[in-house]
């Protein structure tokens, strides 16, 4: 694991999310040793992730304007991350993301800030 790791709680479960240099995102549920992994959806480093309680969705962001999400219902489905088209410069590296209610904010290293109010774009 070479980038950001974070913990999320949906009231009943704990999720450990690790974003990695090769674009893979690993999720472990309730400290289980076996994780759900995706290694094909993203081709660039994933820098950060967040959990939106309102949308019941994990959101990950990374280099070259890569944004994707995974709904709670699909956590056990292989390669279920959905890429999202967005308003960033295609070469922007998205460094951080935060969810608060219906608003999700992502910030890129070139100074761009993008906002979503529907949980995807």
CSV table of N, CA and C in Angstrom, one decimal:
chain,number,residue,atom,x,y,z
A,1,UNK,N,0.9,-1.2,0.0
A,1,UNK,CA,0.0,0.0,0.0
A,1,UNK,C,0.9,1.2,0.0
A,2,UNK,N,0.7,2.1,-1.0
A,2,UNK,CA,1.7,3.2,-1.1
A,2,UNK,C,1.0,4.5,-1.1
A,3,UNK,N,-0.3,4.6,-1.0
A,3,UNK,CA,-0.9,5.9,-0.8
A,3,UNK,C,-1.8,6.0,0.4
A,4,UNK,N,-3.0,6.6,0.2
A,4,UNK,CA,-3.9,6.9,1.4
A,4,UNK,C,-4.6,5.7,1.9
A,5,UNK,N,-4.7,5.6,3.2
A,5,UNK,CA,-5.6,4.6,3.9
A,5,UNK,C,-6.5,5.3,4.8
A,6,UNK,N,-7.8,4.9,4.8
A,6,UNK,CA,-8.7,5.6,5.7
A,6,UNK,C,-9.7,4.6,6.2
A,7,UNK,N,-10.4,4.9,7.3
A,7,UNK,CA,-11.4,4.0,7.9
A,7,UNK,C,-12.8,4.7,7.8
A,8,UNK,N,-13.8,4.0,7.5
A,8,UNK,CA,-15.2,4.5,7.4
A,8,UNK,C,-16.1,3.6,8.2
A,9,UNK,N,-17.1,4.2,8.8
A,9,UNK,CA,-18.1,3.5,9.6
A,9,UNK,C,-19.5,3.8,9.0
A,10,UNK,N,-20.2,2.7,8.7
A,10,UNK,CA,-21.6,3.0,8.2
A,10,UNK,C,-22.6,2.6,9.4
A,11,UNK,N,-22.2,2.7,10.6
A,11,UNK,CA,-23.0,2.4,11.8
A,11,UNK,C,-23.0,0.9,12.1
A,12,UNK,N,-23.0,0.0,11.2
A,12,UNK,CA,-23.0,-1.4,11.4
A,12,UNK,C,-21.7,-2.0,11.1
A,13,UNK,N,-20.9,-1.4,10.2
A,13,UNK,CA,-19.7,-2.0,9.7
A,13,UNK,C,-18.5,-1.0,9.7
A,14,UNK,N,-17.3,-1.5,9.8
A,14,UNK,CA,-16.1,-0.7,9.6
A,14,UNK,C,-15.5,-1.1,8.3
A,15,UNK,N,-15.0,-0.2,7.5
A,15,UNK,CA,-14.4,-0.4,6.3
A,15,UNK,C,-13.0,0.2,6.3
A,16,UNK,N,-12.0,-0.5,5.9
A,16,UNK,CA,-10.6,0.0,5.7
A,16,UNK,C,-10.4,0.1,4.3
A,17,UNK,N,-10.1,1.3,3.8
A,17,UNK,CA,-9.9,1.5,2.3
A,17,UNK,C,-8.5,1.9,2.1
A,18,UNK,N,-7.8,1.3,1.2
A,18,UNK,CA,-6.5,1.6,0.8
A,18,UNK,C,-6.4,1.9,-0.7
A,19,UNK,N,-5.9,3.1,-1.0
A,19,UNK,CA,-5.7,3.5,-2.4
A,19,UNK,C,-4.3,3.3,-2.7
A,20,UNK,N,-3.9,2.9,-3.9
A,20,UNK,CA,-2.6,2.5,-4.2
A,20,UNK,C,-2.0,3.1,-5.5
A,21,UNK,N,-0.7,3.1,-5.6
A,21,UNK,CA,0.0,3.7,-6.7
A,21,UNK,C,-0.4,3.1,-8.1
A,22,UNK,N,-0.8,1.8,-8.1
A,22,UNK,CA,-1.1,1.2,-9.4
A,22,UNK,C,-2.6,1.4,-9.8
A,23,UNK,N,-3.3,2.1,-9.1
A,23,UNK,CA,-4.7,2.3,-9.4
A,23,UNK,C,-5.7,1.4,-8.7
A,24,UNK,N,-5.1,0.4,-8.0
A,24,UNK,CA,-6.0,-0.6,-7.3
A,24,UNK,C,-6.5,0.1,-6.0
A,25,UNK,N,-7.7,-0.4,-5.6
A,25,UNK,CA,-8.3,0.1,-4.4
A,25,UNK,C,-8.7,-1.2,-3.6
A,26,UNK,N,-8.3,-1.3,-2.4
A,26,UNK,CA,-8.6,-2.5,-1.5
A,26,UNK,C,-9.5,-2.1,-0.4
A,27,UNK,N,-10.5,-3.0,-0.1
A,27,UNK,CA,-11.4,-2.7,1.0
A,27,UNK,C,-11.4,-3.9,1.9
A,28,UNK,N,-11.3,-3.7,3.2
A,28,UNK,CA,-11.4,-4.8,4.1
A,28,UNK,C,-12.6,-4.4,5.0
A,29,UNK,N,-13.5,-5.3,5.3
A,29,UNK,CA,-14.7,-5.1,6.1
A,29,UNK,C,-14.6,-5.7,7.5
A,30,UNK,N,-14.8,-4.9,8.5
A,30,UNK,CA,-14.8,-5.3,9.9
A,30,UNK,C,-13.4,-6.1,10.2
A,31,UNK,N,-12.3,-5.5,9.7
A,31,UNK,CA,-11.0,-6.0,10.0
A,31,UNK,C,-10.8,-7.5,9.5
A,32,UNK,N,-11.5,-7.9,8.5
A,32,UNK,CA,-11.3,-9.2,7.9
A,32,UNK,C,-10.0,-9.2,7.2
A,33,UNK,N,-9.3,-10.3,7.2
A,33,UNK,CA,-8.1,-10.4,6.5
A,33,UNK,C,-8.3,-10.4,4.9
A,34,UNK,N,-9.3,-11.0,4.5
A,34,UNK,CA,-9.6,-11.0,3.0
A,34,UNK,C,-10.3,-9.8,2.6
A,35,UNK,N,-9.8,-9.1,1.6
A,35,UNK,CA,-10.4,-7.8,1.2
A,35,UNK,C,-11.1,-8.0,-0.2
A,36,UNK,N,-11.9,-7.0,-0.5
A,36,UNK,CA,-12.5,-6.9,-1.9
A,36,UNK,C,-11.5,-6.0,-2.6
A,37,UNK,N,-11.1,-6.4,-3.8
A,37,UNK,CA,-10.1,-5.6,-4.5
A,37,UNK,C,-10.5,-5.3,-5.9
A,38,UNK,N,-10.1,-4.1,-6.4
A,38,UNK,CA,-10.3,-3.8,-7.8
A,38,UNK,C,-8.9,-3.3,-8.3
A,39,UNK,N,-8.5,-4.0,-9.4
A,39,UNK,CA,-7.2,-3.6,-9.9
A,39,UNK,C,-7.3,-3.3,-11.4
A,40,UNK,N,-8.5,-3.2,-11.9
A,40,UNK,CA,-8.6,-3.0,-13.4
A,40,UNK,C,-9.3,-1.6,-13.7
A,41,UNK,N,-10.1,-1.1,-12.9
A,41,UNK,CA,-10.9,0.1,-13.2
A,41,UNK,C,-10.0,1.3,-13.5
A,42,UNK,N,-9.0,1.6,-12.6
A,42,UNK,CA,-8.2,2.8,-12.7
A,42,UNK,C,-6.8,2.4,-13.1
A,43,UNK,N,-6.2,3.3,-14.0
A,43,UNK,CA,-4.9,3.0,-14.5
A,43,UNK,C,-3.8,3.9,-13.8
A,44,UNK,N,-4.2,4.9,-13.0
A,44,UNK,CA,-3.3,5.8,-12.4
A,44,UNK,C,-3.4,5.7,-10.9
A,45,UNK,N,-2.4,6.3,-10.2
A,45,UNK,CA,-2.4,6.3,-8.8
A,45,UNK,C,-3.6,6.9,-8.2
A,46,UNK,N,-4.2,6.3,-7.2
A,46,UNK,CA,-5.4,6.8,-6.4
A,46,UNK,C,-4.8,7.5,-5.2
A,47,UNK,N,-5.2,8.7,-5.0
A,47,UNK,CA,-4.6,9.6,-3.9
A,47,UNK,C,-5.4,9.7,-2.7
A,48,UNK,N,-6.7,9.5,-2.8
A,48,UNK,CA,-7.6,9.7,-1.6
A,48,UNK,C,-8.9,9.1,-1.8
A,49,UNK,N,-9.6,8.9,-0.7
A,49,UNK,CA,-11.0,8.3,-0.8
A,49,UNK,C,-11.8,8.8,0.3
A,50,UNK,N,-13.1,8.8,0.2
A,50,UNK,CA,-14.0,9.2,1.2
A,50,UNK,C,-15.3,8.4,1.1
A,51,UNK,N,-16.1,8.5,2.2
A,51,UNK,CA,-17.4,7.8,2.2
A,51,UNK,C,-18.5,8.8,2.4
A,52,UNK,N,-19.5,8.7,1.5
A,52,UNK,CA,-20.7,9.5,1.6
A,52,UNK,C,-21.8,8.8,2.2
A,53,UNK,N,-22.2,9.2,3.5
A,53,UNK,CA,-23.3,8.5,4.1
A,53,UNK,C,-24.6,8.7,3.4
A,54,UNK,N,-24.8,9.9,2.9
A,54,UNK,CA,-26.0,10.2,2.2
A,54,UNK,C,-26.3,9.3,1.0
A,55,UNK,N,-25.2,9.1,0.2
A,55,UNK,CA,-25.3,8.3,-1.0
A,55,UNK,C,-24.9,6.8,-0.8
A,56,UNK,N,-24.5,6.5,0.5
A,56,UNK,CA,-24.0,5.2,0.8
A,56,UNK,C,-23.0,4.7,-0.2
A,57,UNK,N,-22.0,5.5,-0.4
A,57,UNK,CA,-21.0,5.3,-1.5
A,57,UNK,C,-19.6,5.7,-1.1
A,58,UNK,N,-18.7,4.8,-1.6
A,58,UNK,CA,-17.2,5.1,-1.4
A,58,UNK,C,-16.8,5.8,-2.7
A,59,UNK,N,-16.0,6.9,-2.5
A,59,UNK,CA,-15.6,7.7,-3.7
A,59,UNK,C,-14.0,7.8,-3.6
A,60,UNK,N,-13.4,7.5,-4.7
A,60,UNK,CA,-11.9,7.5,-4.8
A,60,UNK,C,-11.5,8.5,-5.9
A,61,UNK,N,-10.4,9.2,-5.6
A,61,UNK,CA,-9.9,10.1,-6.6
A,61,UNK,C,-8.4,9.9,-6.8
A,62,UNK,N,-7.8,10.3,-7.9
A,62,UNK,CA,-6.4,10.1,-8.2
A,62,UNK,C,-5.8,10.9,-9.3
A,63,UNK,N,-4.7,10.5,-9.8
A,63,UNK,CA,-4.0,11.2,-10.8
A,63,UNK,C,-4.7,11.1,-12.2
A,64,UNK,N,-4.3,12.1,-13.1
A,64,UNK,CA,-4.9,12.2,-14.4
A,64,UNK,C,-6.4,12.2,-14.4
A,65,UNK,N,-6.9,13.0,-13.4
A,65,UNK,CA,-8.4,13.3,-13.3
A,65,UNK,C,-9.3,12.0,-13.1
A,66,UNK,N,-8.7,11.0,-12.5
A,66,UNK,CA,-9.5,9.8,-12.3
A,66,UNK,C,-10.4,9.9,-11.0
A,67,UNK,N,-11.7,9.7,-11.2
A,67,UNK,CA,-12.7,9.7,-10.1
A,67,UNK,C,-13.6,8.5,-10.3
A,68,UNK,N,-13.9,7.8,-9.2
A,68,UNK,CA,-14.8,6.7,-9.3
A,68,UNK,C,-15.5,6.5,-8.0
A,69,UNK,N,-16.6,5.7,-8.1
A,69,UNK,CA,-17.3,5.4,-6.9
A,69,UNK,C,-17.8,4.0,-6.8
A,70,UNK,N,-18.1,3.5,-5.6
A,70,UNK,CA,-18.5,2.2,-5.4
A,70,UNK,C,-19.7,2.2,-4.4
A,71,UNK,N,-20.9,1.8,-4.8
A,71,UNK,CA,-22.0,1.8,-3.9
A,71,UNK,C,-21.9,0.7,-2.9
A,72,UNK,N,-22.4,0.9,-1.7
A,72,UNK,CA,-22.4,0.0,-0.6
A,72,UNK,C,-22.9,-1.4,-1.0
A,73,UNK,N,-24.0,-1.4,-1.8
A,73,UNK,CA,-24.6,-2.7,-2.2
A,73,UNK,C,-23.7,-3.5,-3.1
A,74,UNK,N,-22.7,-2.8,-3.7
A,74,UNK,CA,-21.8,-3.5,-4.7
A,74,UNK,C,-20.4,-3.9,-4.1
A,75,UNK,N,-20.3,-3.7,-2.8
A,75,UNK,CA,-18.9,-3.9,-2.2
A,75,UNK,C,-18.3,-5.3,-2.5
A,76,UNK,N,-19.2,-6.3,-2.6
A,76,UNK,CA,-18.6,-7.6,-2.8
A,76,UNK,C,-18.6,-8.0,-4.2
A,77,UNK,N,-18.9,-7.1,-5.1
A,77,UNK,CA,-18.9,-7.4,-6.6
A,77,UNK,C,-17.5,-7.0,-7.1
A,78,UNK,N,-16.9,-7.9,-7.8
A,78,UNK,CA,-15.5,-7.7,-8.3
A,78,UNK,C,-15.6,-6.6,-9.4
A,79,UNK,N,-14.6,-5.7,-9.3
A,79,UNK,CA,-14.5,-4.6,-10.3
A,79,UNK,C,-15.8,-3.8,-10.5
A,80,UNK,N,-16.4,-3.4,-9.3
A,80,UNK,CA,-17.6,-2.7,-9.4
A,80,UNK,C,-17.4,-1.2,-9.3
A,81,UNK,N,-16.2,-0.7,-9.3
A,81,UNK,CA,-16.0,0.7,-9.3
A,81,UNK,C,-16.4,1.3,-10.6
A,82,UNK,N,-17.1,2.5,-10.5
A,82,UNK,CA,-17.6,3.1,-11.7
A,82,UNK,C,-16.9,4.4,-12.0
A,83,UNK,N,-16.2,4.5,-13.1
A,83,UNK,CA,-15.4,5.8,-13.4
A,83,UNK,C,-16.4,6.9,-13.6
A,84,UNK,N,-16.0,8.1,-13.3
A,84,UNK,CA,-16.9,9.3,-13.5
A,84,UNK,C,-16.2,10.3,-14.3
A,85,UNK,N,-16.9,10.8,-15.4
A,85,UNK,CA,-16.4,11.9,-16.1
A,85,UNK,C,-16.6,13.2,-15.3
A,86,UNK,N,-15.6,14.1,-15.3
A,86,UNK,CA,-15.7,15.2,-14.4
A,86,UNK,C,-15.2,16.5,-15.1
A,87,UNK,N,-15.2,17.5,-14.3
A,87,UNK,CA,-14.8,18.8,-14.8
A,87,UNK,C,-13.3,19.2,-14.7
A,88,UNK,N,-12.5,18.3,-14.3
A,88,UNK,CA,-11.1,18.6,-14.1
A,88,UNK,C,-10.3,18.6,-15.4
A,89,UNK,N,-9.2,19.4,-15.5
A,89,UNK,CA,-8.3,19.2,-16.6
A,89,UNK,C,-7.9,17.8,-16.6
A,90,UNK,N,-7.9,17.1,-17.8
A,90,UNK,CA,-7.6,15.7,-17.9
A,90,UNK,C,-6.2,15.3,-17.4
A,91,UNK,N,-5.3,16.3,-17.2
A,91,UNK,CA,-4.0,16.0,-16.7
A,91,UNK,C,-3.9,16.4,-15.2
A,92,UNK,N,-4.9,16.8,-14.6
A,92,UNK,CA,-4.9,17.2,-13.2
A,92,UNK,C,-4.8,16.0,-12.3
A,93,UNK,N,-4.0,16.2,-11.3
A,93,UNK,CA,-3.9,15.1,-10.3
A,93,UNK,C,-4.8,15.5,-9.1
A,94,UNK,N,-5.8,14.7,-8.9
A,94,UNK,CA,-6.8,15.1,-7.8
A,94,UNK,C,-6.2,14.6,-6.5
A,95,UNK,N,-6.0,15.5,-5.5
A,95,UNK,CA,-5.2,15.2,-4.3
A,95,UNK,C,-6.1,14.8,-3.1
A,96,UNK,N,-7.3,15.3,-3.1
A,96,UNK,CA,-8.2,15.0,-1.9
A,96,UNK,C,-9.6,15.1,-2.3
A,97,UNK,N,-10.5,14.5,-1.5
A,97,UNK,CA,-11.9,14.5,-1.7
A,97,UNK,C,-12.6,14.4,-0.3
A,98,UNK,N,-13.7,15.1,-0.2
A,98,UNK,CA,-14.5,15.1,1.1
A,98,UNK,C,-16.0,15.2,0.8
A,99,UNK,N,-16.7,14.4,1.5
A,99,UNK,CA,-18.2,14.3,1.4
A,99,UNK,C,-18.8,14.9,2.6
A,100,UNK,N,-19.8,15.8,2.4
A,100,UNK,CA,-20.6,16.4,3.5
A,100,UNK,C,-22.0,16.5,3.0
A,101,UNK,N,-22.9,15.6,3.4
A,101,UNK,CA,-24.3,15.6,3.0
A,101,UNK,C,-24.3,15.4,1.5
A,102,UNK,N,-25.0,16.3,0.8
A,102,UNK,CA,-25.2,16.1,-0.7
A,102,UNK,C,-24.0,16.7,-1.5
A,103,UNK,N,-23.1,17.3,-0.8
A,103,UNK,CA,-22.0,18.0,-1.5
A,103,UNK,C,-20.7,17.2,-1.3
A,104,UNK,N,-20.1,16.9,-2.5
A,104,UNK,CA,-18.8,16.2,-2.5
A,104,UNK,C,-17.8,17.2,-3.2
A,105,UNK,N,-16.7,17.5,-2.5
A,105,UNK,CA,-15.7,18.4,-3.0
A,105,UNK,C,-14.4,17.6,-3.3
A,106,UNK,N,-13.8,17.9,-4.5
A,106,UNK,CA,-12.5,17.3,-4.8
A,106,UNK,C,-11.6,18.4,-5.2
A,107,UNK,N,-10.3,18.3,-4.8
A,107,UNK,CA,-9.3,19.4,-5.1
A,107,UNK,C,-8.1,18.8,-5.8
A,108,UNK,N,-7.7,19.5,-6.9
A,108,UNK,CA,-6.5,19.0,-7.7
A,108,UNK,C,-5.3,19.8,-7.4
A,109,UNK,N,-4.1,19.3,-7.8
A,109,UNK,CA,-2.9,19.9,-7.5
A,109,UNK,C,-2.6,21.2,-8.3
A,110,UNK,N,-3.4,21.4,-9.4
A,110,UNK,CA,-3.3,22.6,-10.2
A,110,UNK,C,-4.2,23.7,-9.7
A,111,UNK,N,-4.8,23.5,-8.5
A,111,UNK,CA,-5.7,24.6,-7.9
A,111,UNK,C,-7.2,24.4,-8.3
A,112,UNK,N,-7.5,23.5,-9.1
A,112,UNK,CA,-9.0,23.3,-9.4
A,112,UNK,C,-9.7,22.7,-8.3
A,113,UNK,N,-10.9,23.2,-8.1
A,113,UNK,CA,-11.9,22.6,-7.1
A,113,UNK,C,-13.1,22.3,-7.8
A,114,UNK,N,-13.6,21.0,-7.7
A,114,UNK,CA,-14.9,20.6,-8.3
A,114,UNK,C,-15.8,20.2,-7.2
A,115,UNK,N,-17.1,20.4,-7.5
A,115,UNK,CA,-18.2,20.1,-6.5
A,115,UNK,C,-19.2,19.2,-7.2
A,116,UNK,N,-19.7,18.2,-6.5
A,116,UNK,CA,-20.8,17.4,-6.9
A,116,UNK,C,-21.9,17.5,-5.9
A,117,UNK,N,-23.2,17.6,-6.4
A,117,UNK,CA,-24.3,17.6,-5.5
A,117,UNK,C,-25.2,16.4,-5.7
A,118,UNK,N,-24.8,15.5,-6.6
A,118,UNK,CA,-25.5,14.3,-6.8
A,118,UNK,C,-24.7,13.0,-6.6
A,119,UNK,N,-23.5,13.2,-6.0
A,119,UNK,CA,-22.7,12.0,-5.7
A,119,UNK,C,-21.9,11.4,-6.8
A,120,UNK,N,-22.0,11.9,-8.0
A,120,UNK,CA,-21.2,11.3,-9.1
A,120,UNK,C,-20.5,12.4,-9.9
A,121,UNK,N,-21.1,13.4,-10.4
A,121,UNK,CA,-20.5,14.4,-11.2
A,121,UNK,C,-20.9,15.8,-11.0
